[in-house]
mmCIF file with all atom_site columns, C-alpha atoms in Angstrom:
data_model
loop_
_atom_site.group_PDB
_atom_site.id
_atom_site.type_symbol
_atom_site.label_atom_id
_atom_site.label_alt_id
_atom_site.label_comp_id
_atom_site.label_asym_id
_atom_site.label_entity_id
_atom_site.label_seq_id
_atom_site.pdbx_PDB_ins_code
_atom_site.Cartn_x
_atom_site.Cartn_y
_atom_site.Cartn_z
_atom_site.occupancy
_atom_site.B_iso_or_equiv
_atom_site.pdbx_formal_charge
_atom_site.auth_seq_id
_atom_site.auth_comp_id
_atom_site.auth_asym_id
_atom_site.auth_atom_id
_atom_site.pdbx_PDB_model_num
ATOM 1   C CA . ASP T 1 1   ? 18.269  -8.421  0.960   1.00 64.00 ? 1   ASP T CA 1
ATOM 2   C CA . ALA T 1 2   ? 16.746  -8.666  -2.229  1.00 80.00 ? 2   ALA T CA 1
ATOM 3   C CA . GLY T 1 3   ? 13.780  -7.190  -1.345  1.00 93.00 ? 3   GLY T CA 1
ATOM 4   C CA . VAL T 1 4   ? 9.594   -8.755  -1.850  1.00 96.00 ? 4   VAL T CA 1
ATOM 5   C CA . ILE T 1 5   ? 10.438  -9.786  -6.139  1.00 97.00 ? 5   ILE T CA 1
ATOM 6   C CA . GLN T 1 6   ? 6.695   -9.568  -8.526  1.00 97.00 ? 6   GLN T CA 1
ATOM 7   C CA . SER T 1 7   ? 7.458   -11.244 -11.867 1.00 97.00 ? 7   SER T CA 1
ATOM 8   C CA . PRO T 1 8   ? 6.598   -10.465 -15.007 1.00 97.00 ? 8   PRO T CA 1
ATOM 9   C CA . ARG T 1 9   ? 6.908   -6.903  -14.358 1.00 96.00 ? 9   ARG T CA 1
ATOM 10  C CA . HIS T 1 10  ? 4.842   -5.610  -16.984 1.00 97.00 ? 10  HIS T CA 1
ATOM 11  C CA . GLU T 1 11  ? 1.914   -7.858  -18.562 1.00 97.00 ? 11  GLU T CA 1
ATOM 12  C CA . VAL T 1 12  ? -0.505  -7.249  -21.760 1.00 97.00 ? 12  VAL T CA 1
ATOM 13  C CA . THR T 1 13  ? -2.894  -10.034 -22.183 1.00 96.00 ? 13  THR T CA 1
ATOM 14  C CA . GLU T 1 14  ? -6.473  -10.064 -24.744 1.00 96.00 ? 14  GLU T CA 1
ATOM 15  C CA . MET T 1 15  ? -9.796  -10.062 -23.002 1.00 96.00 ? 15  MET T CA 1
ATOM 16  C CA . GLY T 1 16  ? -10.482 -13.959 -21.801 1.00 96.00 ? 16  GLY T CA 1
ATOM 17  C CA . GLN T 1 17  ? -7.329  -14.933 -21.344 1.00 97.00 ? 17  GLN T CA 1
ATOM 18  C CA . GLU T 1 18  ? -5.463  -16.850 -18.142 1.00 97.00 ? 18  GLU T CA 1
ATOM 19  C CA . VAL T 1 19  ? -3.213  -14.318 -16.529 1.00 98.00 ? 19  VAL T CA 1
ATOM 20  C CA . THR T 1 20  ? -0.678  -15.520 -13.218 1.00 98.00 ? 20  THR T CA 1
ATOM 21  C CA . LEU T 1 21  ? 1.468   -12.991 -11.184 1.00 98.00 ? 21  LEU T CA 1
ATOM 22  C CA . ARG T 1 22  ? 3.999   -14.081 -9.380  1.00 98.00 ? 22  ARG T CA 1
ATOM 23  C CA . CYS T 1 23  ? 5.953   -13.114 -5.673  1.00 98.00 ? 23  CYS T CA 1
ATOM 24  C CA . LYS T 1 24  ? 8.100   -14.117 -3.438  1.00 98.00 ? 24  LYS T CA 1
ATOM 25  C CA . PRO T 1 25  ? 7.999   -12.737 -0.037  1.00 96.00 ? 25  PRO T CA 1
ATOM 26  C CA . ILE T 1 26  ? 11.540  -11.169 1.198   1.00 95.00 ? 26  ILE T CA 1
ATOM 27  C CA . SER T 1 27  ? 12.887  -14.333 3.829   1.00 93.00 ? 27  SER T CA 1
ATOM 28  C CA . GLY T 1 28  ? 11.707  -15.517 6.907   1.00 90.00 ? 28  GLY T CA 1
ATOM 29  C CA . HIS T 1 29  ? 8.348   -12.654 6.426   1.00 91.00 ? 29  HIS T CA 1
ATOM 30  C CA . ASN T 1 30  ? 5.084   -14.789 7.203   1.00 89.00 ? 30  ASN T CA 1
ATOM 31  C CA . SER T 1 31  ? 2.617   -12.623 6.165   1.00 91.00 ? 31  SER T CA 1
ATOM 32  C CA . LEU T 1 32  ? 1.662   -12.247 2.692   1.00 94.00 ? 32  LEU T CA 1
ATOM 33  C CA . PHE T 1 33  ? -1.108  -9.469  1.342   1.00 94.00 ? 33  PHE T CA 1
ATOM 34  C CA . TRP T 1 34  ? -1.884  -8.429  -2.513  1.00 96.00 ? 34  TRP T CA 1
ATOM 35  C CA . TYR T 1 35  ? -2.649  -5.227  -3.769  1.00 96.00 ? 35  TYR T CA 1
ATOM 36  C CA . ARG T 1 36  ? -4.263  -3.675  -6.439  1.00 96.00 ? 36  ARG T CA 1
ATOM 37  C CA . GLN T 1 37  ? -3.732  -0.215  -7.555  1.00 94.00 ? 37  GLN T CA 1
ATOM 38  C CA . THR T 1 38  ? -5.483  1.660   -9.412  1.00 92.00 ? 38  THR T CA 1
ATOM 39  C CA . MET T 1 39  ? -6.302  5.395   -10.561 1.00 86.00 ? 39  MET T CA 1
ATOM 40  C CA . MET T 1 40  ? -9.962  5.197   -9.242  1.00 85.00 ? 40  MET T CA 1
ATOM 41  C CA . ARG T 1 41  ? -9.726  2.899   -6.531  1.00 86.00 ? 41  ARG T CA 1
ATOM 42  C CA . GLY T 1 42  ? -6.560  3.587   -5.458  1.00 88.00 ? 42  GLY T CA 1
ATOM 43  C CA . LEU T 1 43  ? -4.872  1.014   -3.251  1.00 92.00 ? 43  LEU T CA 1
ATOM 44  C CA . GLU T 1 44  ? -6.883  -2.345  -2.756  1.00 91.00 ? 44  GLU T CA 1
ATOM 45  C CA . LEU T 1 45  ? -6.474  -5.341  -0.264  1.00 92.00 ? 45  LEU T CA 1
ATOM 46  C CA . LEU T 1 46  ? -7.142  -8.447  -2.815  1.00 95.00 ? 46  LEU T CA 1
ATOM 47  C CA . ILE T 1 47  ? -6.445  -10.959 0.159   1.00 95.00 ? 47  ILE T CA 1
ATOM 48  C CA . TYR T 1 48  ? -3.924  -11.671 3.029   1.00 91.00 ? 48  TYR T CA 1
ATOM 49  C CA . PHE T 1 49  ? -1.635  -14.904 4.107   1.00 93.00 ? 49  PHE T CA 1
ATOM 50  C CA . ASN T 1 50  ? -0.456  -15.994 7.115   1.00 90.00 ? 50  ASN T CA 1
ATOM 51  C CA . ASN T 1 51  ? 1.699   -18.818 7.666   1.00 91.00 ? 51  ASN T CA 1
ATOM 52  C CA . ASN T 1 52  ? 1.142   -19.730 3.806   1.00 93.00 ? 52  ASN T CA 1
ATOM 53  C CA . VAL T 1 53  ? -2.782  -20.167 4.892   1.00 93.00 ? 53  VAL T CA 1
ATOM 54  C CA . PRO T 1 54  ? -5.768  -17.215 3.211   1.00 93.00 ? 54  PRO T CA 1
ATOM 55  C CA . ILE T 1 55  ? -6.317  -15.213 6.103   1.00 89.00 ? 55  ILE T CA 1
ATOM 56  C CA . ASP T 1 56  ? -8.857  -12.975 4.428   1.00 88.00 ? 56  ASP T CA 1
ATOM 57  C CA . ASP T 1 57  ? -10.316 -12.968 1.000   1.00 91.00 ? 57  ASP T CA 1
ATOM 58  C CA . SER T 1 58  ? -12.812 -10.382 1.359   1.00 89.00 ? 58  SER T CA 1
ATOM 59  C CA . GLY T 1 59  ? -11.201 -8.253  -1.328  1.00 90.00 ? 59  GLY T CA 1
ATOM 60  C CA . MET T 1 60  ? -10.835 -10.701 -4.306  1.00 93.00 ? 60  MET T CA 1
ATOM 61  C CA . PRO T 1 61  ? -13.609 -8.922  -6.509  1.00 86.00 ? 61  PRO T CA 1
ATOM 62  C CA . GLU T 1 62  ? -14.766 -12.388 -7.262  1.00 84.00 ? 62  GLU T CA 1
ATOM 63  C CA . ASP T 1 63  ? -14.590 -15.841 -8.667  1.00 90.00 ? 63  ASP T CA 1
ATOM 64  C CA . ARG T 1 64  ? -12.245 -14.866 -11.536 1.00 95.00 ? 64  ARG T CA 1
ATOM 65  C CA . PHE T 1 65  ? -9.616  -14.188 -9.141  1.00 96.00 ? 65  PHE T CA 1
ATOM 66  C CA . SER T 1 66  ? -7.625  -16.673 -6.517  1.00 97.00 ? 66  SER T CA 1
ATOM 67  C CA . ALA T 1 67  ? -4.773  -17.104 -4.408  1.00 97.00 ? 67  ALA T CA 1
ATOM 68  C CA . LYS T 1 68  ? -2.479  -19.255 -3.772  1.00 97.00 ? 68  LYS T CA 1
ATOM 69  C CA . MET T 1 69  ? 0.473   -19.538 -1.583  1.00 97.00 ? 69  MET T CA 1
ATOM 70  C CA . PRO T 1 70  ? 2.123   -23.295 -1.701  1.00 96.00 ? 70  PRO T CA 1
ATOM 71  C CA . ASN T 1 71  ? 5.086   -22.599 0.241   1.00 94.00 ? 71  ASN T CA 1
ATOM 72  C CA . ALA T 1 72  ? 7.044   -19.772 2.182   1.00 93.00 ? 72  ALA T CA 1
ATOM 73  C CA . SER T 1 73  ? 8.749   -18.865 -0.135  1.00 95.00 ? 73  SER T CA 1
ATOM 74  C CA . PHE T 1 74  ? 6.001   -17.852 -3.449  1.00 96.00 ? 74  PHE T CA 1
ATOM 75  C CA . SER T 1 75  ? 2.640   -17.460 -4.757  1.00 98.00 ? 75  SER T CA 1
ATOM 76  C CA . THR T 1 76  ? 0.492   -15.901 -6.675  1.00 98.00 ? 76  THR T CA 1
ATOM 77  C CA . LEU T 1 77  ? -2.694  -14.325 -8.240  1.00 98.00 ? 77  LEU T CA 1
ATOM 78  C CA . LYS T 1 78  ? -4.615  -15.858 -10.908 1.00 98.00 ? 78  LYS T CA 1
ATOM 79  C CA . ILE T 1 79  ? -6.787  -14.620 -12.854 1.00 97.00 ? 79  ILE T CA 1
ATOM 80  C CA . GLN T 1 80  ? -9.491  -16.492 -15.652 1.00 96.00 ? 80  GLN T CA 1
ATOM 81  C CA . PRO T 1 81  ? -10.699 -14.904 -17.604 1.00 96.00 ? 81  PRO T CA 1
ATOM 82  C CA . SER T 1 82  ? -9.046  -12.233 -17.297 1.00 96.00 ? 82  SER T CA 1
ATOM 83  C CA . GLU T 1 83  ? -11.218 -8.417  -18.929 1.00 96.00 ? 83  GLU T CA 1
ATOM 84  C CA . PRO T 1 84  ? -10.360 -5.219  -19.673 1.00 96.00 ? 84  PRO T CA 1
ATOM 85  C CA . ARG T 1 85  ? -11.316 -3.660  -15.641 1.00 95.00 ? 85  ARG T CA 1
ATOM 86  C CA . ASP T 1 86  ? -8.846  -5.855  -14.517 1.00 96.00 ? 86  ASP T CA 1
ATOM 87  C CA . SER T 1 87  ? -6.208  -3.395  -15.670 1.00 97.00 ? 87  SER T CA 1
ATOM 88  C CA . ALA T 1 88  ? -3.781  -2.113  -12.902 1.00 97.00 ? 88  ALA T CA 1
ATOM 89  C CA . VAL T 1 89  ? -1.058  -2.484  -11.051 1.00 97.00 ? 89  VAL T CA 1
ATOM 90  C CA . TYR T 1 90  ? -0.662  -5.491  -8.233  1.00 98.00 ? 90  TYR T CA 1
ATOM 91  C CA . PHE T 1 91  ? 1.146   -5.146  -5.611  1.00 97.00 ? 91  PHE T CA 1
ATOM 92  C CA . CYS T 1 92  ? 2.779   -8.221  -3.332  1.00 97.00 ? 92  CYS T CA 1
ATOM 93  C CA . ALA T 1 93  ? 3.524   -7.376  -0.158  1.00 95.00 ? 93  ALA T CA 1
ATOM 94  C CA . SER T 1 94  ? 4.955   -9.027  2.653   1.00 94.00 ? 94  SER T CA 1
ATOM 95  C CA . ARG T 1 95  ? 5.484   -8.470  6.459   1.00 90.00 ? 95  ARG T CA 1
ATOM 96  C CA . PRO T 1 96  ? 7.680   -10.137 9.286   1.00 84.00 ? 96  PRO T CA 1
ATOM 97  C CA . THR T 1 97  ? 5.999   -11.853 12.545  1.00 74.00 ? 97  THR T CA 1
ATOM 98  C CA . GLY T 1 98  ? 4.497   -9.181  14.514  1.00 70.00 ? 98  GLY T CA 1
ATOM 99  C CA . VAL T 1 99  ? 1.768   -7.039  15.122  1.00 65.00 ? 99  VAL T CA 1
ATOM 100 C CA . ASN T 1 100 ? 1.538   -3.909  12.390  1.00 66.00 ? 100 ASN T CA 1
ATOM 101 C CA . GLU T 1 101 ? 4.559   -4.174  11.122  1.00 71.00 ? 101 GLU T CA 1
ATOM 102 C CA . LYS T 1 102 ? 6.551   -2.664  8.664   1.00 83.00 ? 102 LYS T CA 1
ATOM 103 C CA . LEU T 1 103 ? 5.115   -4.028  5.231   1.00 89.00 ? 103 LEU T CA 1
ATOM 104 C CA . PHE T 1 104 ? 7.323   -4.152  2.503   1.00 92.00 ? 104 PHE T CA 1
ATOM 105 C CA . PHE T 1 105 ? 6.059   -3.914  -1.514  1.00 95.00 ? 105 PHE T CA 1
ATOM 106 C CA . GLY T 1 106 ? 7.379   -5.197  -4.047  1.00 96.00 ? 106 GLY T CA 1
ATOM 107 C CA . SER T 1 107 ? 7.178   -2.574  -7.139  1.00 95.00 ? 107 SER T CA 1
ATOM 108 C CA . GLY T 1 108 ? 4.879   -4.190  -8.794  1.00 97.00 ? 108 GLY T CA 1
ATOM 109 C CA . THR T 1 109 ? 3.173   -6.010  -12.177 1.00 98.00 ? 109 THR T CA 1
ATOM 110 C CA . GLN T 1 110 ? 1.314   -3.371  -14.309 1.00 97.00 ? 110 GLN T CA 1
ATOM 111 C CA . LEU T 1 111 ? -1.258  -5.778  -16.462 1.00 98.00 ? 111 LEU T CA 1
ATOM 112 C CA . SER T 1 112 ? -2.753  -4.800  -19.020 1.00 97.00 ? 112 SER T CA 1
ATOM 113 C CA . VAL T 1 113 ? -5.824  -6.522  -20.225 1.00 97.00 ? 113 VAL T CA 1
ATOM 114 C CA . LEU T 1 114 ? -6.945  -5.272  -24.013 1.00 96.00 ? 114 LEU T CA 1
ATOM 115 C CA . GLY Z 2 1   ? -14.484 -1.320  7.854   1.00 78.00 ? 1   GLY Z CA 1
ATOM 116 C CA . GLU Z 2 2   ? -12.246 1.420   7.722   1.00 85.00 ? 2   GLU Z CA 1
ATOM 117 C CA . ASN Z 2 3   ? -12.257 4.361   5.615   1.00 91.00 ? 3   ASN Z CA 1
ATOM 118 C CA . VAL Z 2 4   ? -9.283  6.413   5.642   1.00 94.00 ? 4   VAL Z CA 1
ATOM 119 C CA . GLU Z 2 5   ? -10.048 9.937   2.965   1.00 95.00 ? 5   GLU Z CA 1
ATOM 120 C CA . GLN Z 2 6   ? -6.758  11.462  2.612   1.00 96.00 ? 6   GLN Z CA 1
ATOM 121 C CA . HIS Z 2 7   ? -6.323  15.679  1.080   1.00 96.00 ? 7   HIS Z CA 1
ATOM 122 C CA . PRO Z 2 8   ? -5.363  17.683  -0.621  1.00 96.00 ? 8   PRO Z CA 1
ATOM 123 C CA . SER Z 2 9   ? -4.894  14.976  -4.016  1.00 94.00 ? 9   SER Z CA 1
ATOM 124 C CA . THR Z 2 10  ? -2.012  16.914  -5.101  1.00 96.00 ? 10  THR Z CA 1
ATOM 125 C CA . LEU Z 2 11  ? -0.108  19.302  -3.668  1.00 97.00 ? 11  LEU Z CA 1
ATOM 126 C CA . SER Z 2 12  ? 2.740   21.797  -5.441  1.00 97.00 ? 12  SER Z CA 1
ATOM 127 C CA . VAL Z 2 13  ? 5.513   23.327  -3.309  1.00 97.00 ? 13  VAL Z CA 1
ATOM 128 C CA . GLN Z 2 14  ? 8.296   25.563  -3.565  1.00 97.00 ? 14  GLN Z CA 1
ATOM 129 C CA . GLU Z 2 15  ? 12.008  24.106  -2.591  1.00 97.00 ? 15  GLU Z CA 1
ATOM 130 C CA . GLY Z 2 16  ? 12.736  24.563  1.184   1.00 97.00 ? 16  GLY Z CA 1
ATOM 131 C CA . ASP Z 2 17  ? 9.323   25.409  1.998   1.00 97.00 ? 17  ASP Z CA 1
ATOM 132 C CA . SER Z 2 18  ? 6.841   23.045  4.087   1.00 97.00 ? 18  SER Z CA 1
ATOM 133 C CA . ALA Z 2 19  ? 3.822   20.416  2.534   1.00 98.00 ? 19  ALA Z CA 1
ATOM 134 C CA . VAL Z 2 20  ? 1.397   19.087  4.720   1.00 98.00 ? 20  VAL Z CA 1
ATOM 135 C CA . ILE Z 2 21  ? -1.068  16.486  3.953   1.00 98.00 ? 21  ILE Z CA 1
ATOM 136 C CA . LYS Z 2 22  ? -4.226  15.056  5.964   1.00 98.00 ? 22  LYS Z CA 1
ATOM 137 C CA . CYS Z 2 23  ? -6.373  12.262  6.671   1.00 98.00 ? 23  CYS Z CA 1
ATOM 138 C CA . THR Z 2 24  ? -9.331  11.448  9.029   1.00 97.00 ? 24  THR Z CA 1
ATOM 139 C CA . TYR Z 2 25  ? -10.354 7.009   9.755   1.00 96.00 ? 25  TYR Z CA 1
ATOM 140 C CA . SER Z 2 26  ? -13.707 5.700   10.874  1.00 95.00 ? 26  SER Z CA 1
ATOM 141 C CA . ASP Z 2 27  ? -13.269 3.475   13.092  1.00 92.00 ? 27  ASP Z CA 1
ATOM 142 C CA . SER Z 2 28  ? -11.935 4.330   16.580  1.00 91.00 ? 28  SER Z CA 1
ATOM 143 C CA . ALA Z 2 29  ? -10.803 1.064   16.951  1.00 89.00 ? 29  ALA Z CA 1
ATOM 144 C CA . SER Z 2 30  ? -7.611  1.932   15.002  1.00 91.00 ? 30  SER Z CA 1
ATOM 145 C CA . ASN Z 2 31  ? -4.111  2.368   16.167  1.00 89.00 ? 31  ASN Z CA 1
ATOM 146 C CA . TYR Z 2 32  ? -1.881  2.185   13.377  1.00 90.00 ? 32  TYR Z CA 1
ATOM 147 C CA . PHE Z 2 33  ? -1.443  4.698   11.043  1.00 93.00 ? 33  PHE Z CA 1
ATOM 148 C CA . PRO Z 2 34  ? 1.986   4.720   8.496   1.00 94.00 ? 34  PRO Z CA 1
ATOM 149 C CA . TRP Z 2 35  ? 2.742   6.837   6.065   1.00 96.00 ? 35  TRP Z CA 1
ATOM 150 C CA . TYR Z 2 36  ? 3.762   5.841   2.677   1.00 96.00 ? 36  TYR Z CA 1
ATOM 151 C CA . LYS Z 2 37  ? 6.248   7.389   0.067   1.00 97.00 ? 37  LYS Z CA 1
ATOM 152 C CA . GLN Z 2 38  ? 5.707   5.768   -3.813  1.00 96.00 ? 38  GLN Z CA 1
ATOM 153 C CA . GLU Z 2 39  ? 7.801   6.789   -6.485  1.00 95.00 ? 39  GLU Z CA 1
ATOM 154 C CA . LEU Z 2 40  ? 7.337   6.308   -10.149 1.00 92.00 ? 40  LEU Z CA 1
ATOM 155 C CA . GLY Z 2 41  ? 7.268   2.780   -11.328 1.00 89.00 ? 41  GLY Z CA 1
ATOM 156 C CA . LYS Z 2 42  ? 8.117   1.593   -7.932  1.00 92.00 ? 42  LYS Z CA 1
ATOM 157 C CA . GLY Z 2 43  ? 6.376   0.544   -5.141  1.00 94.00 ? 43  GLY Z CA 1
ATOM 158 C CA . PRO Z 2 44  ? 4.655   1.938   -1.464  1.00 95.00 ? 44  PRO Z CA 1
ATOM 159 C CA . GLN Z 2 45  ? 7.930   2.050   0.846   1.00 95.00 ? 45  GLN Z CA 1
ATOM 160 C CA . LEU Z 2 46  ? 7.041   3.060   4.721   1.00 94.00 ? 46  LEU Z CA 1
ATOM 161 C CA . ILE Z 2 47  ? 8.512   6.107   5.826   1.00 96.00 ? 47  ILE Z CA 1
ATOM 162 C CA . ILE Z 2 48  ? 6.760   6.955   8.967   1.00 95.00 ? 48  ILE Z CA 1
ATOM 163 C CA . ASP Z 2 49  ? 4.195   5.184   11.491  1.00 93.00 ? 49  ASP Z CA 1
ATOM 164 C CA . ILE Z 2 50  ? 2.807   6.367   14.666  1.00 92.00 ? 50  ILE Z CA 1
ATOM 165 C CA . ARG Z 2 51  ? 0.946   4.459   16.959  1.00 88.00 ? 51  ARG Z CA 1
ATOM 166 C CA . SER Z 2 52  ? -1.923  5.066   19.504  1.00 83.00 ? 52  SER Z CA 1
ATOM 167 C CA . ASN Z 2 53  ? -0.481  5.802   22.416  1.00 81.00 ? 53  ASN Z CA 1
ATOM 168 C CA . VAL Z 2 54  ? 2.085   8.862   20.661  1.00 80.00 ? 54  VAL Z CA 1
ATOM 169 C CA . GLY Z 2 55  ? 0.558   12.112  19.635  1.00 89.00 ? 55  GLY Z CA 1
ATOM 170 C CA . GLU Z 2 56  ? 3.620   12.952  17.590  1.00 93.00 ? 56  GLU Z CA 1
ATOM 171 C CA . LYS Z 2 57  ? 6.237   11.431  15.800  1.00 93.00 ? 57  LYS Z CA 1
ATOM 172 C CA . LYS Z 2 58  ? 9.204   13.018  14.586  1.00 95.00 ? 58  LYS Z CA 1
ATOM 173 C CA . ASP Z 2 59  ? 12.761  11.799  11.331  1.00 94.00 ? 59  ASP Z CA 1
ATOM 174 C CA . GLN Z 2 60  ? 14.390  14.575  10.796  1.00 95.00 ? 60  GLN Z CA 1
ATOM 175 C CA . ARG Z 2 61  ? 12.590  16.712  7.850   1.00 97.00 ? 61  ARG Z CA 1
ATOM 176 C CA . ILE Z 2 62  ? 9.384   14.055  8.893   1.00 98.00 ? 62  ILE Z CA 1
ATOM 177 C CA . ALA Z 2 63  ? 6.850   14.292  11.577  1.00 97.00 ? 63  ALA Z CA 1
ATOM 178 C CA . VAL Z 2 64  ? 4.116   12.980  11.469  1.00 97.00 ? 64  VAL Z CA 1
ATOM 179 C CA . THR Z 2 65  ? 0.550   14.335  14.466  1.00 96.00 ? 65  THR Z CA 1
ATOM 180 C CA . LEU Z 2 66  ? -2.469  11.808  15.767  1.00 96.00 ? 66  LEU Z CA 1
ATOM 181 C CA . ASN Z 2 67  ? -5.194  13.079  17.255  1.00 95.00 ? 67  ASN Z CA 1
ATOM 182 C CA . LYS Z 2 68  ? -7.229  10.310  18.534  1.00 93.00 ? 68  LYS Z CA 1
ATOM 183 C CA . THR Z 2 69  ? -10.727 12.386  19.222  1.00 93.00 ? 69  THR Z CA 1
ATOM 184 C CA . ALA Z 2 70  ? -10.790 13.609  16.013  1.00 94.00 ? 70  ALA Z CA 1
ATOM 185 C CA . LYS Z 2 71  ? -9.573  10.797  14.314  1.00 95.00 ? 71  LYS Z CA 1
ATOM 186 C CA . HIS Z 2 72  ? -7.042  12.395  12.028  1.00 95.00 ? 72  HIS Z CA 1
ATOM 187 C CA . PHE Z 2 73  ? -4.029  12.153  11.037  1.00 97.00 ? 73  PHE Z CA 1
ATOM 188 C CA . SER Z 2 74  ? -1.113  14.674  8.995   1.00 98.00 ? 74  SER Z CA 1
ATOM 189 C CA . LEU Z 2 75  ? 2.159   13.848  7.768   1.00 98.00 ? 75  LEU Z CA 1
ATOM 190 C CA . HIS Z 2 76  ? 4.450   17.528  8.193   1.00 98.00 ? 76  HIS Z CA 1
ATOM 191 C CA . ILE Z 2 77  ? 7.896   17.904  5.420   1.00 98.00 ? 77  ILE Z CA 1
ATOM 192 C CA . THR Z 2 78  ? 9.945   20.558  6.254   1.00 97.00 ? 78  THR Z CA 1
ATOM 193 C CA . GLU Z 2 79  ? 12.321  22.424  4.479   1.00 97.00 ? 79  GLU Z CA 1
ATOM 194 C CA . THR Z 2 80  ? 11.283  19.736  1.099   1.00 98.00 ? 80  THR Z CA 1
ATOM 195 C CA . GLN Z 2 81  ? 13.767  19.034  -1.659  1.00 97.00 ? 81  GLN Z CA 1
ATOM 196 C CA . PRO Z 2 82  ? 12.563  17.952  -4.718  1.00 96.00 ? 82  PRO Z CA 1
ATOM 197 C CA . GLU Z 2 83  ? 13.318  13.649  -4.367  1.00 96.00 ? 83  GLU Z CA 1
ATOM 198 C CA . ASP Z 2 84  ? 10.328  14.663  -2.006  1.00 97.00 ? 84  ASP Z CA 1
ATOM 199 C CA . SER Z 2 85  ? 8.366   15.079  -4.880  1.00 97.00 ? 85  SER Z CA 1
ATOM 200 C CA . ALA Z 2 86  ? 6.162   11.568  -5.275  1.00 97.00 ? 86  ALA Z CA 1
ATOM 201 C CA . VAL Z 2 87  ? 2.709   9.658   -4.144  1.00 96.00 ? 87  VAL Z CA 1
ATOM 202 C CA . TYR Z 2 88  ? 2.423   9.615   -0.314  1.00 97.00 ? 88  TYR Z CA 1
ATOM 203 C CA . PHE Z 2 89  ? -0.429  7.105   1.095   1.00 96.00 ? 89  PHE Z CA 1
ATOM 204 C CA . CYS Z 2 90  ? -1.300  7.511   4.525   1.00 96.00 ? 90  CYS Z CA 1
ATOM 205 C CA . ALA Z 2 91  ? -3.575  4.484   6.148   1.00 94.00 ? 91  ALA Z CA 1
ATOM 206 C CA . ALA Z 2 92  ? -5.096  2.710   9.106   1.00 93.00 ? 92  ALA Z CA 1
ATOM 207 C CA . SER Z 2 93  ? -4.866  -0.530  10.413  1.00 88.00 ? 93  SER Z CA 1
ATOM 208 C CA . ILE Z 2 94  ? -6.973  -2.111  13.775  1.00 78.00 ? 94  ILE Z CA 1
ATOM 209 C CA . GLY Z 2 95  ? -4.411  -4.726  14.751  1.00 66.00 ? 95  GLY Z CA 1
ATOM 210 C CA . VAL Z 2 96  ? -5.063  -7.688  15.882  1.00 57.00 ? 96  VAL Z CA 1
ATOM 211 C CA . GLY Z 2 97  ? -8.365  -7.443  16.259  1.00 48.00 ? 97  GLY Z CA 1
ATOM 212 C CA . GLY Z 2 98  ? -8.817  -6.759  13.154  1.00 47.00 ? 98  GLY Z CA 1
ATOM 213 C CA . GLY Z 2 99  ? -7.735  -8.967  11.163  1.00 53.00 ? 99  GLY Z CA 1
ATOM 214 C CA . ASN Z 2 100 ? -4.100  -5.942  11.136  1.00 65.00 ? 100 ASN Z CA 1
ATOM 215 C CA . LYS Z 2 101 ? -5.095  -4.840  7.794   1.00 78.00 ? 101 LYS Z CA 1
ATOM 216 C CA . LEU Z 2 102 ? -3.990  -2.168  6.142   1.00 87.00 ? 102 LEU Z CA 1
ATOM 217 C CA . THR Z 2 103 ? -7.006  0.646   4.547   1.00 90.00 ? 103 THR Z CA 1
ATOM 218 C CA . PHE Z 2 104 ? -5.053  3.289   2.915   1.00 93.00 ? 104 PHE Z CA 1
ATOM 219 C CA . GLY Z 2 105 ? -5.744  6.872   1.590   1.00 94.00 ? 105 GLY Z CA 1
ATOM 220 C CA . THR Z 2 106 ? -6.443  7.672   -1.581  1.00 93.00 ? 106 THR Z CA 1
ATOM 221 C CA . GLY Z 2 107 ? -3.356  9.570   -2.209  1.00 94.00 ? 107 GLY Z CA 1
ATOM 222 C CA . THR Z 2 108 ? -1.545  12.863  -2.377  1.00 96.00 ? 108 THR Z CA 1
ATOM 223 C CA . GLN Z 2 109 ? 0.883   13.888  -5.418  1.00 96.00 ? 109 GLN Z CA 1
ATOM 224 C CA . LEU Z 2 110 ? 3.667   16.443  -4.284  1.00 98.00 ? 110 LEU Z CA 1
ATOM 225 C CA . LYS Z 2 111 ? 6.057   17.863  -6.130  1.00 97.00 ? 111 LYS Z CA 1
ATOM 226 C CA . VAL Z 2 112 ? 8.400   20.239  -4.863  1.00 97.00 ? 112 VAL Z CA 1
ATOM 227 C CA . GLU Z 2 113 ? 9.352   23.048  -7.556  1.00 95.00 ? 113 GLU Z CA 1
ATOM 228 C CA . LEU Z 2 114 ? 12.706  24.872  -8.050  1.00 89.00 ? 114 LEU Z CA 1
#
C-alpha cells in the first residue's frame, strides 16, 4: 500500500501565479479531504469529498481556491491567483467507508508564495 | 461549530517519564476523539482513538481518557522514549450528523530529552 500520494512535495511560486496541488488517495477509500496547516491556525479543513462529490467546502478561504475530484483516484487543489498569505503546508487525506474511520494523511505539499 | 482547545503547546520530559496532553471540546454532540502524531516533514498519523461510549482506552504505552460530562479528553504516554518526540494533535468529530468532519486542536510539541 503506497499510502496517500501528494505532489509536488515543495512548490515555490511568485504572487499572482496559478498553483495546482495534486493528490492520489488510497485505493478503495471513498472520502478525500484537503487540509491546510500553518503555525497560526493549525490544521484547517478546506474541503472534503465523498464518492468524488464535494460535500462541504465551507473551509475554502475564498474564490481563489478551487478543488476537483474527477475520479476516485485523483484530486486537485488549485489557487489562482496565489498570494503570500497562502504559504502553508497543504495535506490531502483519505478515509475508507464508514463513520469515523481512520484518516490517512499524505506527506503534504510545502507551498511558498513569494 | 466545534472548537477544540489543546494544552500545553510545548512539553519537555525526561526519557522514561510520563507525558500528558489535555484537550477540551465545545460541542456535546461530538462522539469520536482521535489523536494524531506528526513527525517532522510528514503528515499526521493516527496513534489512538476513543469513542464516546468508552471512558478509557490503552494501547501499550499510550492511553486516552474521556470525560464526556466535562467535555475533555487526555493523552497519556508512559515510559517516554526519544522517538516519541513529535507534534501531537487531538481532534473531535460529531459523526454522520455533523458531516463527520474532524476539528483539530492546535498541537503539542513533545520533546523527550535523554
